Amino acid sequence: METNDNQAVTDTSKTITYLALGDSYTIGEKVEPKESYPYQLAAQLKLKNVNVAEPKVIATTGWTTSELANGIAQANIKQKFDLVTLLIGVNNQYRGLSRTEYRQEFVKLLNTAIDFAGGNKKHVIVISIPDWSVTPFAEGRDRQLISDQIDLFNAINLEESERAGVKYVDITGISKDAKTDAELNASDGLHPSGKMYSLWVKKLLPVVIKSLK
């Protein structure tokens, strides 16, 4: 049967399990949980007749790569998942932490994500770091420097994702639309709104569906 990338062909009798790893962008700081991208993604999958369980989220606002690793260890999850997403690094950039350290810790997290997916790299998706330099929160800061630094961190996570053979979804360009559309910012003027997350999900959805075929 011929299909397109938006058509789910998974066994609909199976419940798909989903683990989302990250920081404030993953828990959806300043928006309702249902507006965060993991929950919006799950909702869109259900509309495609994919029976997906409620997302398991390991993420906290402010987490760096090392803090996410510690959070994963403390969660002590033994379960394997059909889908794992990983979005991490903005707080490494914000705190001025080493990119060399980021690479090392990101690779470990990526390997952990692959392990959570039962070794199936097709089921792991890395999401790029959004560019917060365009938000009201960045007012009075060196916006170009912030943007340039985020590009450098994203170059690392892209390179390592390609090296590992996992899927990569670049939402950084979408995040920059917040510069001209205030509705893409949450109430704190820093984090994405539900509307922004819906744009991420629109880009994520076909990649996820294809990975689950």
PDB file of N, CA and C in Angstrom, residues 57-117:
ATOM      1  N   VAL A  57       7.812  12.422  30.490  1.00  0.00           N
ATOM      2  CA  VAL A  57       8.693  13.568  30.316  1.00  0.00           C
ATOM      3  C   VAL A  57       9.724  13.628  31.439  1.00  0.00           C
ATOM      4  N   ILE A  58      10.991  13.683  31.055  1.00  0.00           N
ATOM      5  CA  ILE A  58      12.068  13.929  32.021  1.00  0.00           C
ATOM      6  C   ILE A  58      12.713  15.235  31.606  1.00  0.00           C
ATOM      7  N   ALA A  59      12.325  16.294  32.271  1.00  0.00           N
ATOM      8  CA  ALA A  59      12.786  17.633  31.897  1.00  0.00           C
ATOM      9  C   ALA A  59      12.477  18.601  33.028  1.00  0.00           C
ATOM     10  N   THR A  60      13.346  19.582  33.204  1.00  0.00           N
ATOM     11  CA  THR A  60      13.137  20.627  34.202  1.00  0.00           C
ATOM     12  C   THR A  60      13.701  21.932  33.663  1.00  0.00           C
ATOM     13  N   THR A  61      12.989  23.023  33.914  1.00  0.00           N
ATOM     14  CA  THR A  61      13.465  24.328  33.481  1.00  0.00           C
ATOM     15  C   THR A  61      14.859  24.597  34.052  1.00  0.00           C
ATOM     16  N   GLY A  62      15.763  25.029  33.187  1.00  0.00           N
ATOM     17  CA  GLY A  62      17.108  25.376  33.618  1.00  0.00           C
ATOM     18  C   GLY A  62      18.136  24.277  33.493  1.00  0.00           C
ATOM     19  N   TRP A  63      17.685  23.078  33.142  1.00  0.00           N
ATOM     20  CA  TRP A  63      18.624  21.958  33.075  1.00  0.00           C
ATOM     21  C   TRP A  63      19.638  22.114  31.949  1.00  0.00           C
ATOM     22  N   THR A  64      20.890  21.796  32.289  1.00  0.00           N
ATOM     23  CA  THR A  64      21.956  21.640  31.302  1.00  0.00           C
ATOM     24  C   THR A  64      22.049  20.161  30.934  1.00  0.00           C
ATOM     25  N   THR A  65      22.991  19.819  30.078  1.00  0.00           N
ATOM     26  CA  THR A  65      23.185  18.411  29.707  1.00  0.00           C
ATOM     27  C   THR A  65      23.512  17.552  30.932  1.00  0.00           C
ATOM     28  N   SER A  66      24.374  18.041  31.803  1.00  0.00           N
ATOM     29  CA  SER A  66      24.756  17.243  32.978  1.00  0.00           C
ATOM     30  C   SER A  66      23.583  17.079  33.934  1.00  0.00           C
ATOM     31  N   GLU A  67      22.765  18.107  34.058  1.00  0.00           N
ATOM     32  CA  GLU A  67      21.610  18.029  34.956  1.00  0.00           C
ATOM     33  C   GLU A  67      20.532  17.104  34.400  1.00  0.00           C
ATOM     34  N   LEU A  68      20.388  17.084  33.084  1.00  0.00           N
ATOM     35  CA  LEU A  68      19.459  16.130  32.473  1.00  0.00           C
ATOM     36  C   LEU A  68      19.942  14.710  32.719  1.00  0.00           C
ATOM     37  N   ALA A  69      21.233  14.491  32.569  1.00  0.00           N
ATOM     38  CA  ALA A  69      21.794  13.163  32.821  1.00  0.00           C
ATOM     39  C   ALA A  69      21.515  12.729  34.264  1.00  0.00           C
ATOM     40  N   ASN A  70      21.671  13.655  35.198  1.00  0.00           N
ATOM     41  CA  ASN A  70      21.396  13.342  36.603  1.00  0.00           C
ATOM     42  C   ASN A  70      19.908  13.063  36.813  1.00  0.00           C
ATOM     43  N   GLY A  71      19.069  13.847  36.136  1.00  0.00           N
ATOM     44  CA  GLY A  71      17.628  13.649  36.243  1.00  0.00           C
ATOM     45  C   GLY A  71      17.193  12.297  35.710  1.00  0.00           C
ATOM     46  N   ILE A  72      17.804  11.873  34.627  1.00  0.00           N
ATOM     47  CA  ILE A  72      17.512  10.557  34.058  1.00  0.00           C
ATOM     48  C   ILE A  72      17.919   9.452  35.032  1.00  0.00           C
ATOM     49  N   ALA A  73      19.096   9.622  35.627  1.00  0.00           N
ATOM     50  CA  ALA A  73      19.590   8.627  36.585  1.00  0.00           C
ATOM     51  C   ALA A  73      18.655   8.523  37.790  1.00  0.00           C
ATOM     52  N   GLN A  74      18.189   9.668  38.273  1.00  0.00           N
ATOM     53  CA  GLN A  74      17.300   9.680  39.433  1.00  0.00           C
ATOM     54  C   GLN A  74      15.932   9.088  39.100  1.00  0.00           C
ATOM     55  N   ALA A  75      15.487   9.270  37.860  1.00  0.00           N
ATOM     56  CA  ALA A  75      14.187   8.715  37.453  1.00  0.00           C
ATOM     57  C   ALA A  75      14.219   7.191  37.443  1.00  0.00           C
ATOM     58  N   ASN A  76      15.398   6.629  37.191  1.00  0.00           N
ATOM     59  CA  ASN A  76      15.609   5.179  37.254  1.00  0.00           C
ATOM     60  C   ASN A  76      14.559   4.393  36.460  1.00  0.00           C
ATOM     61  N   ILE A  77      14.381   4.807  35.237  1.00  0.00           N
ATOM     62  CA  ILE A  77      13.394   4.155  34.367  1.00  0.00           C
ATOM     63  C   ILE A  77      14.013   2.933  33.688  1.00  0.00           C
ATOM     64  N   LYS A  78      13.319   1.821  33.789  1.00  0.00           N
ATOM     65  CA  LYS A  78      13.804   0.571  33.176  1.00  0.00           C
ATOM     66  C   LYS A  78      13.095   0.264  31.858  1.00  0.00           C
ATOM     67  N   GLN A  79      12.008   0.974  31.613  1.00  0.00           N
ATOM     68  CA  GLN A  79      11.179   0.736  30.436  1.00  0.00           C
ATOM     69  C   GLN A  79      11.887   1.146  29.139  1.00  0.00           C
ATOM     70  N   LYS A  80      11.541   0.473  28.062  1.00  0.00           N
ATOM     71  CA  LYS A  80      11.968   0.883  26.723  1.00  0.00           C
ATOM     72  C   LYS A  80      10.791   1.592  26.046  1.00  0.00           C
ATOM     73  N   PHE A  81      11.108   2.465  25.089  1.00  0.00           N
ATOM     74  CA  PHE A  81      10.088   3.291  24.459  1.00  0.00           C
ATOM     75  C   PHE A  81      10.121   3.163  22.937  1.00  0.00           C
ATOM     76  N   ASP A  82       8.961   3.376  22.319  1.00  0.00           N
ATOM     77  CA  ASP A  82       8.866   3.314  20.865  1.00  0.00           C
ATOM     78  C   ASP A  82       9.337   4.603  20.205  1.00  0.00           C
ATOM     79  N   LEU A  83       9.343   5.682  20.977  1.00  0.00           N
ATOM     80  CA  LEU A  83       9.767   6.985  20.471  1.00  0.00           C
ATOM     81  C   LEU A  83      10.459   7.755  21.586  1.00  0.00           C
ATOM     82  N   VAL A  84      11.628   8.325  21.260  1.00  0.00           N
ATOM     83  CA  VAL A  84      12.362   9.146  22.226  1.00  0.00           C
ATOM     84  C   VAL A  84      12.800  10.430  21.537  1.00  0.00           C
ATOM     85  N   THR A  85      12.473  11.576  22.145  1.00  0.00           N
ATOM     86  CA  THR A  85      12.961  12.851  21.629  1.00  0.00           C
ATOM     87  C   THR A  85      13.937  13.456  22.629  1.00  0.00           C
ATOM     88  N   LEU A  86      14.903  14.201  22.098  1.00  0.00           N
ATOM     89  CA  LEU A  86      15.932  14.838  22.926  1.00  0.00           C
ATOM     90  C   LEU A  86      16.152  16.270  22.447  1.00  0.00           C
ATOM     91  N   LEU A  87      15.954  17.209  23.352  1.00  0.00           N
ATOM     92  CA  LEU A  87      16.199  18.627  23.062  1.00  0.00           C
ATOM     93  C   LEU A  87      16.907  19.213  24.281  1.00  0.00           C
ATOM     94  N   ILE A  88      18.195  19.527  24.143  1.00  0.00           N
ATOM     95  CA  ILE A  88      18.962  20.004  25.298  1.00  0.00           C
ATOM     96  C   ILE A  88      20.148  20.848  24.831  1.00  0.00           C
ATOM     97  N   GLY A  89      20.457  21.873  25.624  1.00  0.00           N
ATOM     98  CA  GLY A  89      21.661  22.652  25.327  1.00  0.00           C
ATOM     99  C   GLY A  89      21.547  24.140  25.543  1.00  0.00           C
ATOM    100  N   VAL A  90      20.321  24.670  25.588  1.00  0.00           N
ATOM    101  CA  VAL A  90      20.191  26.126  25.702  1.00  0.00           C
ATOM    102  C   VAL A  90      20.789  26.650  27.002  1.00  0.00           C
ATOM    103  N   ASN A  91      20.683  25.870  28.070  1.00  0.00           N
ATOM    104  CA  ASN A  91      21.212  26.339  29.346  1.00  0.00           C
ATOM    105  C   ASN A  91      22.729  26.210  29.426  1.00  0.00           C
ATOM    106  N   ASN A  92      23.287  25.296  28.644  1.00  0.00           N
ATOM    107  CA  ASN A  92      24.747  25.268  28.496  1.00  0.00           C
ATOM    108  C   ASN A  92      25.209  26.567  27.867  1.00  0.00           C
ATOM    109  N   GLN A  93      24.486  26.989  26.820  1.00  0.00           N
ATOM    110  CA  GLN A  93      24.827  28.242  26.153  1.00  0.00           C
ATOM    111  C   GLN A  93      24.602  29.430  27.076  1.00  0.00           C
ATOM    112  N   TYR A  94      23.467  29.470  27.760  1.00  0.00           N
ATOM    113  CA  TYR A  94      23.099  30.596  28.613  1.00  0.00           C
ATOM    114  C   TYR A  94      24.105  30.800  29.752  1.00  0.00           C
ATOM    115  N   ARG A  95      24.606  29.701  30.285  1.00  0.00           N
ATOM    116  CA  ARG A  95      25.560  29.785  31.406  1.00  0.00           C
ATOM    117  C   ARG A  95      27.009  29.934  30.942  1.00  0.00           C
ATOM    118  N   GLY A  96      27.212  29.947  29.636  1.00  0.00           N
ATOM    119  CA  GLY A  96      28.563  30.104  29.122  1.00  0.00           C
ATOM    120  C   GLY A  96      29.437  28.883  29.328  1.00  0.00           C
ATOM    121  N   LEU A  97      28.817  27.700  29.325  1.00  0.00           N
ATOM    122  CA  LEU A  97      29.573  26.469  29.540  1.00  0.00           C
ATOM    123  C   LEU A  97      30.302  26.049  28.262  1.00  0.00           C
ATOM    124  N   SER A  98      31.292  25.213  28.442  1.00  0.00           N
ATOM    125  CA  SER A  98      32.169  24.779  27.353  1.00  0.00           C
ATOM    126  C   SER A  98      31.420  23.974  26.290  1.00  0.00           C
ATOM    127  N   ARG A  99      31.693  24.289  25.039  1.00  0.00           N
ATOM    128  CA  ARG A  99      31.103  23.504  23.946  1.00  0.00           C
ATOM    129  C   ARG A  99      31.733  22.119  23.869  1.00  0.00           C
ATOM    130  N   THR A 100      32.977  22.011  24.257  1.00  0.00           N
ATOM    131  CA  THR A 100      33.622  20.691  24.295  1.00  0.00           C
ATOM    132  C   THR A 100      32.916  19.797  25.306  1.00  0.00           C
ATOM    133  N   GLU A 101      32.606  20.365  26.469  1.00  0.00           N
ATOM    134  CA  GLU A 101      31.865  19.632  27.498  1.00  0.00           C
ATOM    135  C   GLU A 101      30.471  19.280  26.996  1.00  0.00           C
ATOM    136  N   TYR A 102      29.842  20.226  26.294  1.00  0.00           N
ATOM    137  CA  TYR A 102      28.509  19.969  25.750  1.00  0.00           C
ATOM    138  C   TYR A 102      28.545  18.777  24.798  1.00  0.00           C
ATOM    139  N   ARG A 103      29.517  18.749  23.931  1.00  0.00           N
ATOM    140  CA  ARG A 103      29.614  17.641  22.972  1.00  0.00           C
ATOM    141  C   ARG A 103      29.727  16.304  23.696  1.00  0.00           C
ATOM    142  N   GLN A 104      30.612  16.253  24.673  1.00  0.00           N
ATOM    143  CA  GLN A 104      30.824  15.009  25.409  1.00  0.00           C
ATOM    144  C   GLN A 104      29.546  14.560  26.121  1.00  0.00           C
ATOM    145  N   GLU A 105      28.889  15.502  26.771  1.00  0.00           N
ATOM    146  CA  GLU A 105      27.691  15.159  27.539  1.00  0.00           C
ATOM    147  C   GLU A 105      26.499  14.896  26.627  1.00  0.00           C
ATOM    148  N   PHE A 106      26.427  15.598  25.512  1.00  0.00           N
ATOM    149  CA  PHE A 106      25.343  15.364  24.558  1.00  0.00           C
ATOM    150  C   PHE A 106      25.449  13.959  23.971  1.00  0.00           C
ATOM    151  N   VAL A 107      26.654  13.538  23.628  1.00  0.00           N
ATOM    152  CA  VAL A 107      26.851  12.198  23.069  1.00  0.00           C
ATOM    153  C   VAL A 107      26.390  11.131  24.067  1.00  0.00           C
ATOM    154  N   LYS A 108      26.701  11.340  25.330  1.00  0.00           N
ATOM    155  CA  LYS A 108      26.263  10.381  26.354  1.00  0.00           C
ATOM    156  C   LYS A 108      24.738  10.350  26.448  1.00  0.00           C
ATOM    157  N   LEU A 109      24.126  11.530  26.399  1.00  0.00           N
ATOM    158  CA  LEU A 109      22.669  11.592  26.452  1.00  0.00           C
ATOM    159  C   LEU A 109      22.046  10.951  25.226  1.00  0.00           C
ATOM    160  N   LEU A 110      22.655  11.154  24.098  1.00  0.00           N
ATOM    161  CA  LEU A 110      22.143  10.569  22.855  1.00  0.00           C
ATOM    162  C   LEU A 110      22.226   9.045  22.922  1.00  0.00           C
ATOM    163  N   ASN A 111      23.306   8.534  23.439  1.00  0.00           N
ATOM    164  CA  ASN A 111      23.443   7.085  23.611  1.00  0.00           C
ATOM    165  C   ASN A 111      22.410   6.552  24.596  1.00  0.00           C
ATOM    166  N   THR A 112      22.128   7.347  25.629  1.00  0.00           N
ATOM    167  CA  THR A 112      21.092   6.968  26.592  1.00  0.00           C
ATOM    168  C   THR A 112      19.728   6.931  25.919  1.00  0.00           C
ATOM    169  N   ALA A 113      19.463   7.926  25.068  1.00  0.00           N
ATOM    170  CA  ALA A 113      18.195   7.970  24.341  1.00  0.00           C
ATOM    171  C   ALA A 113      18.046   6.750  23.436  1.00  0.00           C
ATOM    172  N   ILE A 114      19.116   6.397  22.762  1.00  0.00           N
ATOM    173  CA  ILE A 114      19.100   5.217  21.890  1.00  0.00           C
ATOM    174  C   ILE A 114      18.831   3.959  22.702  1.00  0.00           C
ATOM    175  N   ASP A 115      19.431   3.890  23.879  1.00  0.00           N
ATOM    176  CA  ASP A 115      19.195   2.741  24.757  1.00  0.00           C
ATOM    177  C   ASP A 115      17.734   2.684  25.200  1.00  0.00           C
ATOM    178  N   PHE A 116      17.157   3.851  25.525  1.00  0.00           N
ATOM    179  CA  PHE A 116      15.742   3.902  25.903  1.00  0.00           C
ATOM    180  C   PHE A 116      14.854   3.428  24.753  1.00  0.00           C
ATOM    181  N   ALA A 117      15.319   3.620  23.524  1.00  0.00           N
ATOM    182  CA  ALA A 117      14.564   3.179  22.351  1.00  0.00           C
ATOM    183  C   ALA A 117      14.876   1.726  21.999  1.00  0.00           C
TER     184      ALA A 117
END
